[in-house]
mmCIF file of C-alpha atoms in Angstrom:
data_model
loop_
_atom_site.group_PDB
_atom_site.id
_atom_site.type_symbol
_atom_site.label_atom_id
_atom_site.label_comp_id
_atom_site.label_asym_id
_atom_site.label_seq_id
_atom_site.Cartn_x
_atom_site.Cartn_y
_atom_site.Cartn_z
ATOM 1 C CA MET A 29 -13.352 0.777 -16.442
ATOM 2 C CA LYS A 30 -10.751 3.096 -17.929
ATOM 3 C CA TYR A 31 -8.380 5.179 -15.830
ATOM 4 C CA GLU A 32 -5.693 7.843 -16.058
ATOM 5 C CA ILE A 33 -3.091 8.726 -13.409
ATOM 6 C CA LEU A 34 -2.359 12.462 -13.451
ATOM 7 C CA GLY A 35 0.135 14.643 -11.595
ATOM 8 C CA ASP A 36 3.669 14.128 -10.344
ATOM 9 C CA THR A 37 4.398 14.489 -6.641
ATOM 10 C CA LEU A 38 0.710 14.742 -5.658
ATOM 11 C CA PRO A 39 -0.990 12.413 -8.161
ATOM 12 C CA VAL A 40 -4.631 11.515 -8.682
ATOM 13 C CA VAL A 41 -6.213 8.578 -10.503
ATOM 14 C CA VAL A 42 -9.316 9.472 -12.523
ATOM 15 C CA CYS A 43 -11.548 6.466 -13.293
ATOM 16 C CA ASN A 44 -14.226 6.414 -15.988
ATOM 17 C CA LEU A 45 -16.897 3.772 -15.420
ATOM 18 C CA GLU A 46 -19.584 2.411 -17.710
ATOM 19 C CA ASN A 47 -23.186 2.365 -16.540
ATOM 20 C CA GLY A 48 -23.530 -0.111 -13.649
ATOM 21 C CA GLU A 49 -19.794 -0.502 -13.046
ATOM 22 C CA LYS A 50 -18.654 -0.337 -9.421
ATOM 23 C CA MET A 51 -15.514 0.517 -7.465
ATOM 24 C CA PHE A 52 -14.766 0.406 -3.756
ATOM 25 C CA THR A 53 -12.433 2.383 -1.540
ATOM 26 C CA GLU A 54 -11.966 3.080 2.142
ATOM 27 C CA SER A 55 -14.246 5.793 3.519
ATOM 28 C CA GLY A 56 -13.062 9.332 2.865
ATOM 29 C CA SER A 57 -10.877 8.562 -0.159
ATOM 30 C CA MET A 58 -13.073 10.018 -2.907
ATOM 31 C CA SER A 59 -11.740 13.347 -4.230
ATOM 32 C CA TRP A 60 -14.311 14.299 -6.893
ATOM 33 C CA MET A 61 -16.901 12.548 -9.049
ATOM 34 C CA SER A 62 -19.724 13.028 -11.494
ATOM 35 C CA PRO A 63 -23.195 13.523 -9.935
ATOM 36 C CA ASN A 64 -24.494 10.153 -11.130
ATOM 37 C CA MET A 65 -22.090 8.153 -8.944
ATOM 38 C CA LEU A 66 -24.126 6.414 -6.222
ATOM 39 C CA MET A 67 -22.321 5.818 -2.900
ATOM 40 C CA GLU A 68 -23.077 2.958 -0.491
ATOM 41 C CA THR A 69 -21.196 2.590 2.814
ATOM 42 C CA THR A 70 -20.631 -0.997 3.921
ATOM 43 C CA SER A 71 -18.429 -3.219 6.075
ATOM 44 C CA ASN A 72 -17.855 -5.205 2.838
ATOM 45 C CA GLY A 73 -17.677 -8.736 4.208
ATOM 46 C CA GLY A 74 -18.939 -8.335 7.746
ATOM 47 C CA LEU A 75 -17.565 -7.005 11.007
ATOM 48 C CA GLY A 76 -14.852 -9.671 11.282
ATOM 49 C CA LYS A 77 -13.272 -8.794 7.942
ATOM 50 C CA ALA A 78 -13.668 -5.077 8.643
ATOM 51 C CA LEU A 79 -11.785 -5.402 11.935
ATOM 52 C CA GLY A 80 -9.105 -7.408 10.162
ATOM 53 C CA ARG A 81 -8.663 -4.662 7.585
ATOM 54 C CA MET A 82 -8.260 -2.133 10.405
ATOM 55 C CA LEU A 83 -5.145 -3.997 11.560
ATOM 56 C CA SER A 84 -3.565 -3.267 8.173
ATOM 57 C CA GLY A 85 -4.231 0.457 8.447
ATOM 58 C CA GLU A 86 -7.626 0.709 6.718
ATOM 59 C CA LYS A 87 -10.827 2.154 8.160
ATOM 60 C CA LEU A 88 -13.683 0.065 9.518
ATOM 61 C CA PHE A 89 -16.046 0.829 6.622
ATOM 62 C CA GLN A 90 -15.634 1.004 2.860
ATOM 63 C CA ASN A 91 -17.577 2.950 0.241
ATOM 64 C CA ILE A 92 -18.889 1.355 -2.946
ATOM 65 C CA TYR A 93 -19.462 3.735 -5.870
ATOM 66 C CA THR A 94 -21.727 2.776 -8.781
ATOM 67 C CA ALA A 95 -22.214 4.621 -12.074
ATOM 68 C CA THR A 96 -25.984 5.011 -12.506
ATOM 69 C CA GLY A 97 -28.005 6.152 -15.515
ATOM 70 C CA GLY A 98 -24.969 6.233 -17.819
ATOM 71 C CA PRO A 99 -21.159 6.502 -17.710
ATOM 72 C CA GLY A 100 -19.651 7.989 -14.544
ATOM 73 C CA MET A 101 -16.369 9.476 -13.384
ATOM 74 C CA ILE A 102 -14.664 9.288 -9.990
ATOM 75 C CA ALA A 103 -11.224 10.418 -8.833
ATOM 76 C CA PHE A 104 -8.991 9.332 -5.937
ATOM 77 C CA ALA A 105 -6.088 11.599 -4.979
ATOM 78 C CA SER A 106 -2.922 10.764 -3.070
ATOM 79 C CA SER A 107 -2.924 11.833 0.595
ATOM 80 C CA PHE A 108 0.863 12.366 0.707
ATOM 81 C CA PRO A 109 3.555 13.425 -1.784
ATOM 82 C CA GLY A 110 4.310 10.232 -3.633
ATOM 83 C CA SER A 111 3.083 7.872 -6.344
ATOM 84 C CA ILE A 112 -0.091 6.069 -7.360
ATOM 85 C CA LYS A 113 0.355 2.699 -9.067
ATOM 86 C CA ALA A 114 -2.171 0.452 -10.807
ATOM 87 C CA PHE A 115 -1.930 -3.332 -10.404
ATOM 88 C CA GLU A 116 -3.619 -6.032 -12.486
ATOM 89 C CA ILE A 117 -4.918 -8.586 -9.986
ATOM 90 C CA ALA A 118 -5.824 -12.096 -11.145
ATOM 91 C CA PRO A 119 -6.346 -15.505 -9.493
ATOM 92 C CA GLY A 120 -2.932 -16.756 -8.399
ATOM 93 C CA HIS A 121 -1.386 -13.334 -9.032
ATOM 94 C CA GLY A 122 -2.173 -11.348 -5.904
ATOM 95 C CA MET A 123 -0.185 -8.529 -4.357
ATOM 96 C CA ILE A 124 1.094 -7.613 -0.906
ATOM 97 C CA PHE A 125 0.999 -3.887 -0.029
ATOM 98 C CA GLN A 126 2.454 -1.976 2.885
ATOM 99 C CA LYS A 127 0.008 -0.823 5.557
ATOM 100 C CA ARG A 128 -2.374 2.013 4.646
ATOM 101 C CA SER A 129 -1.405 2.036 0.948
ATOM 102 C CA PHE A 130 -4.610 0.654 -0.606
ATOM 103 C CA LEU A 131 -6.508 3.394 -2.452
ATOM 104 C CA ALA A 132 -9.331 1.893 -4.554
ATOM 105 C CA ALA A 133 -10.204 -1.128 -6.693
ATOM 106 C CA GLU A 134 -12.746 -2.728 -8.970
ATOM 107 C CA MET A 135 -15.370 -4.857 -7.244
ATOM 108 C CA GLY A 136 -13.781 -8.144 -8.318
ATOM 109 C CA VAL A 137 -10.811 -7.408 -6.048
ATOM 110 C CA THR A 138 -10.662 -8.481 -2.393
ATOM 111 C CA LEU A 139 -8.713 -6.563 0.267
ATOM 112 C CA SER A 140 -7.635 -8.477 3.377
ATOM 113 C CA THR A 141 -4.979 -8.487 6.081
ATOM 114 C CA HIS A 142 -1.723 -10.346 5.471
ATOM 115 C CA PHE A 143 0.212 -11.586 8.500
ATOM 116 C CA ASN A 144 3.826 -12.499 7.853
ATOM 117 C CA GLN A 145 4.235 -16.002 9.221
ATOM 118 C CA LYS A 146 7.909 -15.623 10.124
ATOM 119 C CA ALA A 147 8.200 -15.206 13.900
ATOM 120 C CA SER A 148 11.220 -12.945 13.536
ATOM 121 C CA VAL A 149 9.270 -10.591 11.295
ATOM 122 C CA GLY A 150 6.431 -10.496 13.793
ATOM 123 C CA LEU A 151 8.709 -9.600 16.678
ATOM 124 C CA PHE A 152 11.146 -7.242 14.998
ATOM 125 C CA GLY A 153 9.865 -6.326 11.577
ATOM 126 C CA GLY A 154 7.661 -3.447 12.673
ATOM 127 C CA GLU A 155 5.407 -2.509 9.761
ATOM 128 C CA GLY A 156 6.477 -5.675 7.949
ATOM 129 C CA PHE A 157 4.423 -7.874 10.301
ATOM 130 C CA ILE A 158 0.929 -6.747 9.286
ATOM 131 C CA LEU A 159 0.494 -5.967 5.602
ATOM 132 C CA GLN A 160 -2.348 -5.729 3.090
ATOM 133 C CA LYS A 161 -3.189 -8.541 0.693
ATOM 134 C CA VAL A 162 -5.029 -7.825 -2.559
ATOM 135 C CA SER A 163 -6.455 -10.817 -4.429
ATOM 136 C CA GLY A 164 -9.306 -11.683 -6.792
ATOM 137 C CA ASN A 165 -9.721 -10.289 -10.284
ATOM 138 C CA GLY A 166 -9.515 -6.654 -11.446
ATOM 139 C CA ILE A 167 -7.483 -3.473 -11.160
ATOM 140 C CA ALA A 168 -6.339 -2.154 -7.774
ATOM 141 C CA PHE A 169 -4.719 1.203 -7.045
ATOM 142 C CA ALA A 170 -2.232 1.881 -4.259
ATOM 143 C CA GLU A 171 -0.469 5.040 -3.086
ATOM 144 C CA PHE A 172 3.157 4.998 -1.977
ATOM 145 C CA ASP A 173 5.493 7.465 -0.277
ATOM 146 C CA GLY A 174 7.815 9.370 -2.609
ATOM 147 C CA HIS A 175 8.980 7.857 -5.893
ATOM 148 C CA VAL A 176 8.814 4.107 -6.540
ATOM 149 C CA VAL A 177 11.592 1.878 -7.897
ATOM 150 C CA GLN A 178 10.692 -1.574 -9.248
ATOM 151 C CA TYR A 179 12.892 -4.678 -9.227
ATOM 152 C CA GLU A 180 12.165 -8.129 -10.611
ATOM 153 C CA LEU A 181 13.824 -10.880 -8.574
ATOM 154 C CA LYS A 182 14.686 -14.239 -10.085
ATOM 155 C CA PRO A 183 14.126 -17.438 -8.074
ATOM 156 C CA GLY A 184 16.475 -17.295 -5.069
ATOM 157 C CA GLN A 185 17.651 -13.749 -5.825
ATOM 158 C CA LYS A 186 17.661 -11.485 -2.763
ATOM 159 C CA ILE A 187 17.546 -7.776 -1.994
ATOM 160 C CA VAL A 188 18.085 -6.220 1.446
ATOM 161 C CA VAL A 189 15.711 -3.370 2.297
ATOM 162 C CA ASP A 190 15.659 -0.980 5.232
ATOM 163 C CA THR A 191 12.400 -1.212 7.190
ATOM 164 C CA GLY A 192 9.724 1.055 5.761
ATOM 165 C CA TYR A 193 11.032 1.208 2.193
ATOM 166 C CA LEU A 194 9.040 -1.805 0.989
ATOM 167 C CA ALA A 195 5.958 -0.530 -0.848
ATOM 168 C CA ALA A 196 4.584 -3.666 -2.537
ATOM 169 C CA MET A 197 5.539 -7.119 -3.756
ATOM 170 C CA ASP A 198 4.127 -10.069 -5.623
ATOM 171 C CA GLU A 199 2.677 -12.682 -3.283
ATOM 172 C CA THR A 200 5.370 -15.089 -4.532
ATOM 173 C CA VAL A 201 8.147 -13.041 -2.875
ATOM 174 C CA ASN A 202 9.388 -14.288 0.501
ATOM 175 C CA MET A 203 10.018 -11.778 3.290
ATOM 176 C CA GLU A 204 12.317 -12.291 6.296
ATOM 177 C CA VAL A 205 14.170 -10.187 8.853
ATOM 178 C CA GLN A 206 17.969 -10.177 9.049
ATOM 179 C CA THR A 207 19.941 -8.976 12.076
ATOM 180 C CA ILE A 208 22.634 -6.393 11.371
ATOM 181 C CA ARG A 209 25.939 -7.911 12.375
ATOM 182 C CA GLY A 210 28.578 -6.254 14.525
ATOM 183 C CA ALA A 211 28.067 -4.234 17.719
ATOM 184 C CA LYS A 212 29.754 -1.179 16.176
ATOM 185 C CA ASN A 213 27.426 -1.328 13.169
ATOM 186 C CA VAL A 214 24.382 -1.589 15.426
ATOM 187 C CA LEU A 215 25.451 1.198 17.808
ATOM 188 C CA PHE A 216 26.872 3.698 15.354
ATOM 189 C CA GLY A 217 25.639 2.701 11.894
ATOM 190 C CA GLY A 218 22.318 4.499 12.215
ATOM 191 C CA GLU A 219 20.436 1.679 10.474
ATOM 192 C CA GLY A 220 18.800 0.127 13.549
ATOM 193 C CA LEU A 221 18.980 -3.557 14.473
ATOM 194 C CA PHE A 222 17.281 -5.272 11.536
ATOM 195 C CA ASN A 223 16.837 -5.205 7.783
ATOM 196 C CA THR A 224 14.181 -6.851 5.628
ATOM 197 C CA VAL A 225 15.359 -9.506 3.164
ATOM 198 C CA LEU A 226 13.195 -10.159 0.106
ATOM 199 C CA THR A 227 13.732 -13.335 -1.917
ATOM 200 C CA GLY A 228 12.382 -13.999 -5.406
ATOM 201 C CA PRO A 229 10.777 -14.993 -7.622
ATOM 202 C CA GLY A 230 8.636 -11.937 -8.127
ATOM 203 C CA ARG A 231 8.509 -8.174 -8.449
ATOM 204 C CA VAL A 232 9.080 -5.711 -5.614
ATOM 205 C CA TRP A 233 8.332 -1.999 -5.465
ATOM 206 C CA LEU A 234 10.432 0.175 -3.130
ATOM 207 C CA GLN A 235 9.451 3.697 -2.033
ATOM 208 C CA THR A 236 11.937 6.526 -1.525
ATOM 209 C CA MET A 237 10.285 8.584 1.241
ATOM 210 C CA PRO A 238 8.565 6.531 3.985
ATOM 211 C CA ILE A 239 6.359 8.773 6.123
ATOM 212 C CA PRO A 240 7.903 7.632 9.461
ATOM 213 C CA ASN A 241 11.381 8.491 8.166
ATOM 214 C CA LEU A 242 10.236 11.919 7.011
ATOM 215 C CA ALA A 243 8.540 12.545 10.359
ATOM 216 C CA GLY A 244 11.793 11.691 12.145
ATOM 217 C CA VAL A 245 13.746 14.184 10.040
ATOM 218 C CA LEU A 246 11.194 16.972 10.659
ATOM 219 C CA LYS A 247 10.674 16.311 14.377
ATOM 220 C CA PRO A 248 13.610 18.499 15.601
ATOM 221 C CA TYR A 249 12.058 21.476 13.787
ATOM 222 C CA PHE A 250 8.671 21.230 15.492
ATOM 223 C CA PRO A 251 8.128 23.209 18.712
ATOM 224 C CA SER A 252 7.929 21.011 21.790
ATOM 225 C CA SER A 253 5.759 21.460 24.874
ATOM 226 C CA ASN A 254 8.838 22.694 26.754
ATOM 227 C CA ASP A 255 9.446 25.579 24.325
#
């Protein structure tokens, strides 16, 4: 499979498959394709795994696309102004994505739900509690909100991230929640009660325009039911 990511703020990944090659994506993600791409809708692992994927923001069913009778082409476009990134997945080198960011992957890749085991993250981390885990072998594509900035953390090196800005990280990166200190900071700082602390080793990808943050900025401009 060969691919090309096109576009800037509304990107699309165009994948060219050899005869018999397959890709899978959540239902409704295909943008355009050549007529010889055969689609099969499946729970891809059974009802239990499908329900688990729903917790991480994916739909119940997935679509498998196969190039038949010769080479095929299929494209997956971003659903929000942002970025599409490609990740090389290999045994022992999996990735953790934010909820709802998985776009498509080769068939050797497995998508599952990742629960952060830290109790504090589960109680206070919001979107950081239930994430997406991508493992196996192959190329996976993910879409993120806004532009993406990458950091590589050394063992023990930390970075503090506001909730919602984490896009992806290597599975070797540790994630915890840190309470913001000082009553004045909490009440008037505008940063909420908690931050996410990421500890290396591993790479992290941070996004610049989380959808919930954008929705909060636009909310005062939308007419309310009282207007």
